[in-house]
Amino acid sequence: MVRQNLLFTEQEINLLRSWKGQRLVSIGCDKKPYSHLRLTAWFAAILQIEATPFYLCNFTEPMDYYGAVDDVARMTLATRRDAIIDDKKDWWQTIHVNRTIQDIHLVQEHQELFENGEQTYDVYVTRGILLDFWRLEISFEKAVWFSEDIDIAIGHDVLKTFAPIKDFEEDWEDGCVGKCSRELVQV
C-alpha cells in the first residue's frame, strides 16, 4: 500500500499558530476576483499578518498520484518569498482586510483508494485553511490535485465553498472505490 502525507508540517502549523490574535492586514494575490467574495490565486497568496508577510503557495511536483507519476500540487506556508512571485509582481492585487484573527482551522482530508476490495492508497492532504474573524471567515482552499490555484472565499460558512468530498469518490475505474473524509482541525 502506498502512503502519502501532504499535510502541513509542524513548522507550518507553528507559523499558523503565531497568527492567532494578530491582525490580517491584507491578502495579495495575482488574479482578478470572481466577485468581491471569491478570488483565485494562481500558485501563491501573500498574507500580511501585522508587519510580517507570509507566503501561501501551491506548487506542483512530480509524485505518485494513484498509480501514475504526475504533477501534484502541494500547499505550503513559509516566511521566505519565492523568486517566481517577483516575476509576477505586475499582476498582484491587494485585498485589504484589517481584522484580528480569532481562530484558525486546517481543513484536512483522508483519501483512500481500494482496488478490488484491497486498500492500495492511504493519503492525507491539507485541503485548506480557515481563518475566523468576528462575523467573517476567510478560507484558502487547495484546488484539485493537479492545479496550482488557491481558491479564496470571504464571507460566512465558507467551508461550504470547498469542493465536495464526493468529487474524490466518483469517476474511478471499475473495481476501484475512492473514499474521502474531511475534518476541521483547530490550530
PDB file of C-alpha atoms in Angstrom:
ATOM      1  CA  MET A   1       0.000   0.000   0.000  1.00  0.00           C
ATOM      2  CA  VAL A   2       1.186   3.482  -0.870  1.00  0.00           C
ATOM      3  CA  ARG A   3       1.035   6.036   1.962  1.00  0.00           C
ATOM      4  CA  GLN A   4       1.389   9.752   1.284  1.00  0.00           C
ATOM      5  CA  ASN A   5       1.429  12.657   3.692  1.00  0.00           C
ATOM      6  CA  LEU A   6       0.580  16.008   2.096  1.00  0.00           C
ATOM      7  CA  LEU A   7      -0.357  17.623   5.404  1.00  0.00           C
ATOM      8  CA  PHE A   8       1.201  20.853   6.628  1.00  0.00           C
ATOM      9  CA  THR A   9       4.425  20.249   8.535  1.00  0.00           C
ATOM     10  CA  GLU A  10       4.772  21.047  12.234  1.00  0.00           C
ATOM     11  CA  GLN A  11       6.787  24.128  11.225  1.00  0.00           C
ATOM     12  CA  GLU A  12       3.936  25.347   9.005  1.00  0.00           C
ATOM     13  CA  ILE A  13       1.396  24.699  11.765  1.00  0.00           C
ATOM     14  CA  ASN A  14       3.528  26.703  14.192  1.00  0.00           C
ATOM     15  CA  LEU A  15       3.543  29.616  11.722  1.00  0.00           C
ATOM     16  CA  LEU A  16      -0.264  29.448  11.661  1.00  0.00           C
ATOM     17  CA  ARG A  17      -0.413  29.363  15.466  1.00  0.00           C
ATOM     18  CA  SER A  18       1.548  32.607  15.577  1.00  0.00           C
ATOM     19  CA  TRP A  19      -1.301  34.345  13.702  1.00  0.00           C
ATOM     20  CA  LYS A  20      -3.962  33.881  16.391  1.00  0.00           C
ATOM     21  CA  GLY A  21      -4.833  37.253  17.912  1.00  0.00           C
ATOM     22  CA  GLN A  22      -2.875  39.041  15.176  1.00  0.00           C
ATOM     23  CA  ARG A  23      -4.304  41.328  12.522  1.00  0.00           C
ATOM     24  CA  LEU A  24      -4.571  40.159   8.920  1.00  0.00           C
ATOM     25  CA  VAL A  25      -3.798  43.440   7.175  1.00  0.00           C
ATOM     26  CA  SER A  26      -4.190  42.274   3.587  1.00  0.00           C
ATOM     27  CA  ILE A  27      -4.137  39.439   1.097  1.00  0.00           C
ATOM     28  CA  GLY A  28      -2.077  39.775  -2.063  1.00  0.00           C
ATOM     29  CA  CYS A  29      -2.867  37.539  -4.990  1.00  0.00           C
ATOM     30  CA  ASP A  30      -2.252  37.514  -8.691  1.00  0.00           C
ATOM     31  CA  LYS A  31      -5.629  37.006 -10.333  1.00  0.00           C
ATOM     32  CA  LYS A  32      -8.721  39.100 -10.625  1.00  0.00           C
ATOM     33  CA  PRO A  33     -11.559  38.159  -8.274  1.00  0.00           C
ATOM     34  CA  TYR A  34     -14.654  36.275  -9.448  1.00  0.00           C
ATOM     35  CA  SER A  35     -16.552  38.659  -7.229  1.00  0.00           C
ATOM     36  CA  HIS A  36     -15.766  40.691  -4.153  1.00  0.00           C
ATOM     37  CA  LEU A  37     -16.201  37.487  -2.092  1.00  0.00           C
ATOM     38  CA  ARG A  38     -14.458  34.859  -4.303  1.00  0.00           C
ATOM     39  CA  LEU A  39     -10.908  35.010  -5.620  1.00  0.00           C
ATOM     40  CA  THR A  40      -8.463  32.591  -7.155  1.00  0.00           C
ATOM     41  CA  ALA A  41      -4.742  32.978  -6.680  1.00  0.00           C
ATOM     42  CA  TRP A  42      -2.549  31.220  -9.188  1.00  0.00           C
ATOM     43  CA  PHE A  43       0.103  29.365  -7.162  1.00  0.00           C
ATOM     44  CA  ALA A  44       0.556  31.926  -4.339  1.00  0.00           C
ATOM     45  CA  ALA A  45      -1.097  34.340  -1.955  1.00  0.00           C
ATOM     46  CA  ILE A  46       0.690  36.774   0.319  1.00  0.00           C
ATOM     47  CA  LEU A  47      -0.916  37.191   3.725  1.00  0.00           C
ATOM     48  CA  GLN A  48       0.279  40.289   5.534  1.00  0.00           C
ATOM     49  CA  ILE A  49      -0.051  39.461   9.247  1.00  0.00           C
ATOM     50  CA  GLU A  50       0.754  42.659  11.153  1.00  0.00           C
ATOM     51  CA  ALA A  51       4.162  43.666   9.718  1.00  0.00           C
ATOM     52  CA  THR A  52       5.174  40.168   8.524  1.00  0.00           C
ATOM     53  CA  PRO A  53       4.363  38.727   5.097  1.00  0.00           C
ATOM     54  CA  PHE A  54       3.578  35.011   4.869  1.00  0.00           C
ATOM     55  CA  TYR A  55       3.571  33.124   1.569  1.00  0.00           C
ATOM     56  CA  LEU A  56       0.914  30.503   0.959  1.00  0.00           C
ATOM     57  CA  CYS A  57       1.999  28.591  -2.149  1.00  0.00           C
ATOM     58  CA  ASN A  58       0.607  25.694  -4.136  1.00  0.00           C
ATOM     59  CA  PHE A  59       3.331  24.464  -6.494  1.00  0.00           C
ATOM     60  CA  THR A  60       3.239  21.176  -8.384  1.00  0.00           C
ATOM     61  CA  GLU A  61       5.860  18.500  -8.018  1.00  0.00           C
ATOM     62  CA  PRO A  62       6.090  15.049  -9.625  1.00  0.00           C
ATOM     63  CA  MET A  63       4.817  12.259  -7.373  1.00  0.00           C
ATOM     64  CA  ASP A  64       2.800   9.080  -7.451  1.00  0.00           C
ATOM     65  CA  TYR A  65      -0.832  10.022  -7.954  1.00  0.00           C
ATOM     66  CA  TYR A  66      -2.881   6.866  -7.592  1.00  0.00           C
ATOM     67  CA  GLY A  67      -0.733   4.708  -9.826  1.00  0.00           C
ATOM     68  CA  ALA A  68       0.827   7.242 -12.197  1.00  0.00           C
ATOM     69  CA  VAL A  69       3.630   9.744 -11.728  1.00  0.00           C
ATOM     70  CA  ASP A  70       2.078  13.142 -12.337  1.00  0.00           C
ATOM     71  CA  ASP A  71       2.424  16.761 -11.279  1.00  0.00           C
ATOM     72  CA  VAL A  72       0.600  17.088  -7.966  1.00  0.00           C
ATOM     73  CA  ALA A  73       0.082  20.428  -6.232  1.00  0.00           C
ATOM     74  CA  ARG A  74       1.256  20.693  -2.641  1.00  0.00           C
ATOM     75  CA  MET A  75       0.148  23.599  -0.457  1.00  0.00           C
ATOM     76  CA  THR A  76       2.905  25.114   1.684  1.00  0.00           C
ATOM     77  CA  LEU A  77       3.296  28.055   4.050  1.00  0.00           C
ATOM     78  CA  ALA A  78       6.548  29.972   4.521  1.00  0.00           C
ATOM     79  CA  THR A  79       8.063  33.281   5.532  1.00  0.00           C
ATOM     80  CA  ARG A  80      10.506  33.175   2.601  1.00  0.00           C
ATOM     81  CA  ARG A  81       9.451  34.794  -0.653  1.00  0.00           C
ATOM     82  CA  ASP A  82       9.833  32.572  -3.708  1.00  0.00           C
ATOM     83  CA  ALA A  83      11.535  34.228  -6.702  1.00  0.00           C
ATOM     84  CA  ILE A  84       8.629  33.348  -9.001  1.00  0.00           C
ATOM     85  CA  ILE A  85       6.435  35.748  -7.008  1.00  0.00           C
ATOM     86  CA  ASP A  86       8.706  38.624  -8.043  1.00  0.00           C
ATOM     87  CA  ASP A  87       8.252  37.619 -11.695  1.00  0.00           C
ATOM     88  CA  LYS A  88       4.511  38.257 -11.364  1.00  0.00           C
ATOM     89  CA  LYS A  89       4.590  41.442  -9.259  1.00  0.00           C
ATOM     90  CA  ASP A  90       2.851  43.458 -12.004  1.00  0.00           C
ATOM     91  CA  TRP A  91      -0.160  41.134 -11.736  1.00  0.00           C
ATOM     92  CA  TRP A  92      -0.637  41.441  -7.964  1.00  0.00           C
ATOM     93  CA  GLN A  93      -3.708  42.946  -6.425  1.00  0.00           C
ATOM     94  CA  THR A  94      -4.211  43.668  -2.733  1.00  0.00           C
ATOM     95  CA  ILE A  95      -7.371  42.954  -0.802  1.00  0.00           C
ATOM     96  CA  HIS A  96      -7.416  44.941   2.437  1.00  0.00           C
ATOM     97  CA  VAL A  97      -8.818  43.031   5.406  1.00  0.00           C
ATOM     98  CA  ASN A  98      -7.617  44.761   8.619  1.00  0.00           C
ATOM     99  CA  ARG A  99      -9.238  42.304  11.025  1.00  0.00           C
ATOM    100  CA  THR A 100      -7.953  40.339  14.000  1.00  0.00           C
ATOM    101  CA  ILE A 101      -7.779  36.562  13.617  1.00  0.00           C
ATOM    102  CA  GLN A 102      -9.896  34.966  16.352  1.00  0.00           C
ATOM    103  CA  ASP A 103      -9.447  31.312  15.416  1.00  0.00           C
ATOM    104  CA  ILE A 104      -7.665  29.153  12.839  1.00  0.00           C
ATOM    105  CA  HIS A 105      -8.606  25.735  11.466  1.00  0.00           C
ATOM    106  CA  LEU A 106      -6.937  23.422   8.999  1.00  0.00           C
ATOM    107  CA  VAL A 107      -9.188  21.538   6.609  1.00  0.00           C
ATOM    108  CA  GLN A 108      -7.685  18.037   6.454  1.00  0.00           C
ATOM    109  CA  GLU A 109      -8.712  15.189   4.179  1.00  0.00           C
ATOM    110  CA  HIS A 110      -8.081  11.474   4.393  1.00  0.00           C
ATOM    111  CA  GLN A 111      -8.289   9.896   0.934  1.00  0.00           C
ATOM    112  CA  GLU A 112      -8.293   6.150   0.426  1.00  0.00           C
ATOM    113  CA  LEU A 113      -8.336   4.063  -2.741  1.00  0.00           C
ATOM    114  CA  PHE A 114      -9.426   0.434  -2.815  1.00  0.00           C
ATOM    115  CA  GLU A 115      -8.797  -1.818  -5.804  1.00  0.00           C
ATOM    116  CA  ASN A 116     -10.911  -4.992  -5.889  1.00  0.00           C
ATOM    117  CA  GLY A 117     -11.582  -4.565  -2.166  1.00  0.00           C
ATOM    118  CA  GLU A 118      -7.923  -4.132  -1.148  1.00  0.00           C
ATOM    119  CA  GLN A 119      -6.667  -0.752   0.029  1.00  0.00           C
ATOM    120  CA  THR A 120      -3.877   0.447  -2.261  1.00  0.00           C
ATOM    121  CA  TYR A 121      -3.549   4.134  -1.272  1.00  0.00           C
ATOM    122  CA  ASP A 122      -3.764   5.965   2.046  1.00  0.00           C
ATOM    123  CA  VAL A 123      -3.316   9.727   1.563  1.00  0.00           C
ATOM    124  CA  TYR A 124      -3.581  12.660   3.982  1.00  0.00           C
ATOM    125  CA  VAL A 125      -3.957  16.150   2.499  1.00  0.00           C
ATOM    126  CA  THR A 126      -4.201  19.648   3.918  1.00  0.00           C
ATOM    127  CA  ARG A 127      -7.059  20.891   1.752  1.00  0.00           C
ATOM    128  CA  GLY A 128      -7.140  24.395   3.181  1.00  0.00           C
ATOM    129  CA  ILE A 129      -7.006  26.987   5.908  1.00  0.00           C
ATOM    130  CA  LEU A 130      -9.994  28.641   7.539  1.00  0.00           C
ATOM    131  CA  LEU A 131      -9.453  31.966   9.341  1.00  0.00           C
ATOM    132  CA  ASP A 132     -12.223  33.031  11.668  1.00  0.00           C
ATOM    133  CA  PHE A 133     -12.770  36.698  12.451  1.00  0.00           C
ATOM    134  CA  TRP A 134     -15.656  38.071  14.403  1.00  0.00           C
ATOM    135  CA  ARG A 135     -18.601  37.835  11.956  1.00  0.00           C
ATOM    136  CA  LEU A 136     -16.372  36.972   8.997  1.00  0.00           C
ATOM    137  CA  GLU A 137     -14.416  33.987   7.667  1.00  0.00           C
ATOM    138  CA  ILE A 138     -11.736  33.726   5.003  1.00  0.00           C
ATOM    139  CA  SER A 139     -10.708  30.384   3.551  1.00  0.00           C
ATOM    140  CA  PHE A 140      -7.823  29.316   1.341  1.00  0.00           C
ATOM    141  CA  GLU A 141      -8.534  26.059  -0.488  1.00  0.00           C
ATOM    142  CA  LYS A 142      -6.085  23.950  -2.448  1.00  0.00           C
ATOM    143  CA  ALA A 143      -7.958  23.360  -5.690  1.00  0.00           C
ATOM    144  CA  VAL A 144      -7.963  19.975  -7.457  1.00  0.00           C
ATOM    145  CA  TRP A 145      -4.856  17.794  -7.183  1.00  0.00           C
ATOM    146  CA  PHE A 146      -3.128  18.991 -10.373  1.00  0.00           C
ATOM    147  CA  SER A 147      -3.983  22.689 -10.108  1.00  0.00           C
ATOM    148  CA  GLU A 148      -1.731  25.338  -8.598  1.00  0.00           C
ATOM    149  CA  ASP A 149      -4.779  27.511  -7.915  1.00  0.00           C
ATOM    150  CA  ILE A 150      -5.701  28.571  -4.392  1.00  0.00           C
ATOM    151  CA  ASP A 151      -9.387  29.401  -4.080  1.00  0.00           C
ATOM    152  CA  ILE A 152     -10.071  32.189  -1.597  1.00  0.00           C
ATOM    153  CA  ALA A 153     -13.550  32.740  -0.166  1.00  0.00           C
ATOM    154  CA  ILE A 154     -14.623  35.626   2.070  1.00  0.00           C
ATOM    155  CA  GLY A 155     -17.909  35.597   3.966  1.00  0.00           C
ATOM    156  CA  HIS A 156     -19.854  33.244   6.246  1.00  0.00           C
ATOM    157  CA  ASP A 157     -19.853  29.426   6.238  1.00  0.00           C
ATOM    158  CA  VAL A 158     -17.041  29.487   3.676  1.00  0.00           C
ATOM    159  CA  LEU A 159     -16.333  25.796   4.214  1.00  0.00           C
ATOM    160  CA  LYS A 160     -19.417  25.238   2.042  1.00  0.00           C
ATOM    161  CA  THR A 161     -17.466  26.707  -0.895  1.00  0.00           C
ATOM    162  CA  PHE A 162     -14.906  23.862  -0.767  1.00  0.00           C
ATOM    163  CA  ALA A 163     -15.135  21.129  -3.383  1.00  0.00           C
ATOM    164  CA  PRO A 164     -17.358  18.340  -2.038  1.00  0.00           C
ATOM    165  CA  ILE A 165     -15.584  15.152  -0.942  1.00  0.00           C
ATOM    166  CA  LYS A 166     -17.782  13.188  -3.349  1.00  0.00           C
ATOM    167  CA  ASP A 167     -15.636  14.677  -6.144  1.00  0.00           C
ATOM    168  CA  PHE A 168     -12.811  12.397  -4.970  1.00  0.00           C
ATOM    169  CA  GLU A 169     -15.099   9.413  -4.523  1.00  0.00           C
ATOM    170  CA  GLU A 170     -16.540   9.465  -8.046  1.00  0.00           C
ATOM    171  CA  ASP A 171     -15.241   8.511 -11.502  1.00  0.00           C
ATOM    172  CA  TRP A 172     -12.828   5.695 -10.618  1.00  0.00           C
ATOM    173  CA  GLU A 173     -12.279   2.774 -12.986  1.00  0.00           C
ATOM    174  CA  ASP A 174     -14.280  -0.426 -12.484  1.00  0.00           C
ATOM    175  CA  GLY A 175     -13.059  -2.339  -9.445  1.00  0.00           C
ATOM    176  CA  CYS A 176     -11.782   0.850  -7.760  1.00  0.00           C
ATOM    177  CA  VAL A 177     -13.510   2.648  -4.924  1.00  0.00           C
ATOM    178  CA  GLY A 178     -12.400   6.003  -3.561  1.00  0.00           C
ATOM    179  CA  LYS A 179     -13.288   7.104  -0.046  1.00  0.00           C
ATOM    180  CA  CYS A 180     -12.721  10.532   1.432  1.00  0.00           C
ATOM    181  CA  SER A 181     -13.366  12.087   4.816  1.00  0.00           C
ATOM    182  CA  ARG A 182     -12.786  15.683   5.869  1.00  0.00           C
ATOM    183  CA  GLU A 183     -12.246  17.236   9.275  1.00  0.00           C
ATOM    184  CA  LEU A 184     -11.584  20.658  10.713  1.00  0.00           C
ATOM    185  CA  VAL A 185      -8.550  20.718  12.997  1.00  0.00           C
ATOM    186  CA  GLN A 186      -8.204  23.702  15.301  1.00  0.00           C
ATOM    187  CA  VAL A 187      -4.694  25.141  15.273  1.00  0.00           C
TER     188      VAL A 187
END
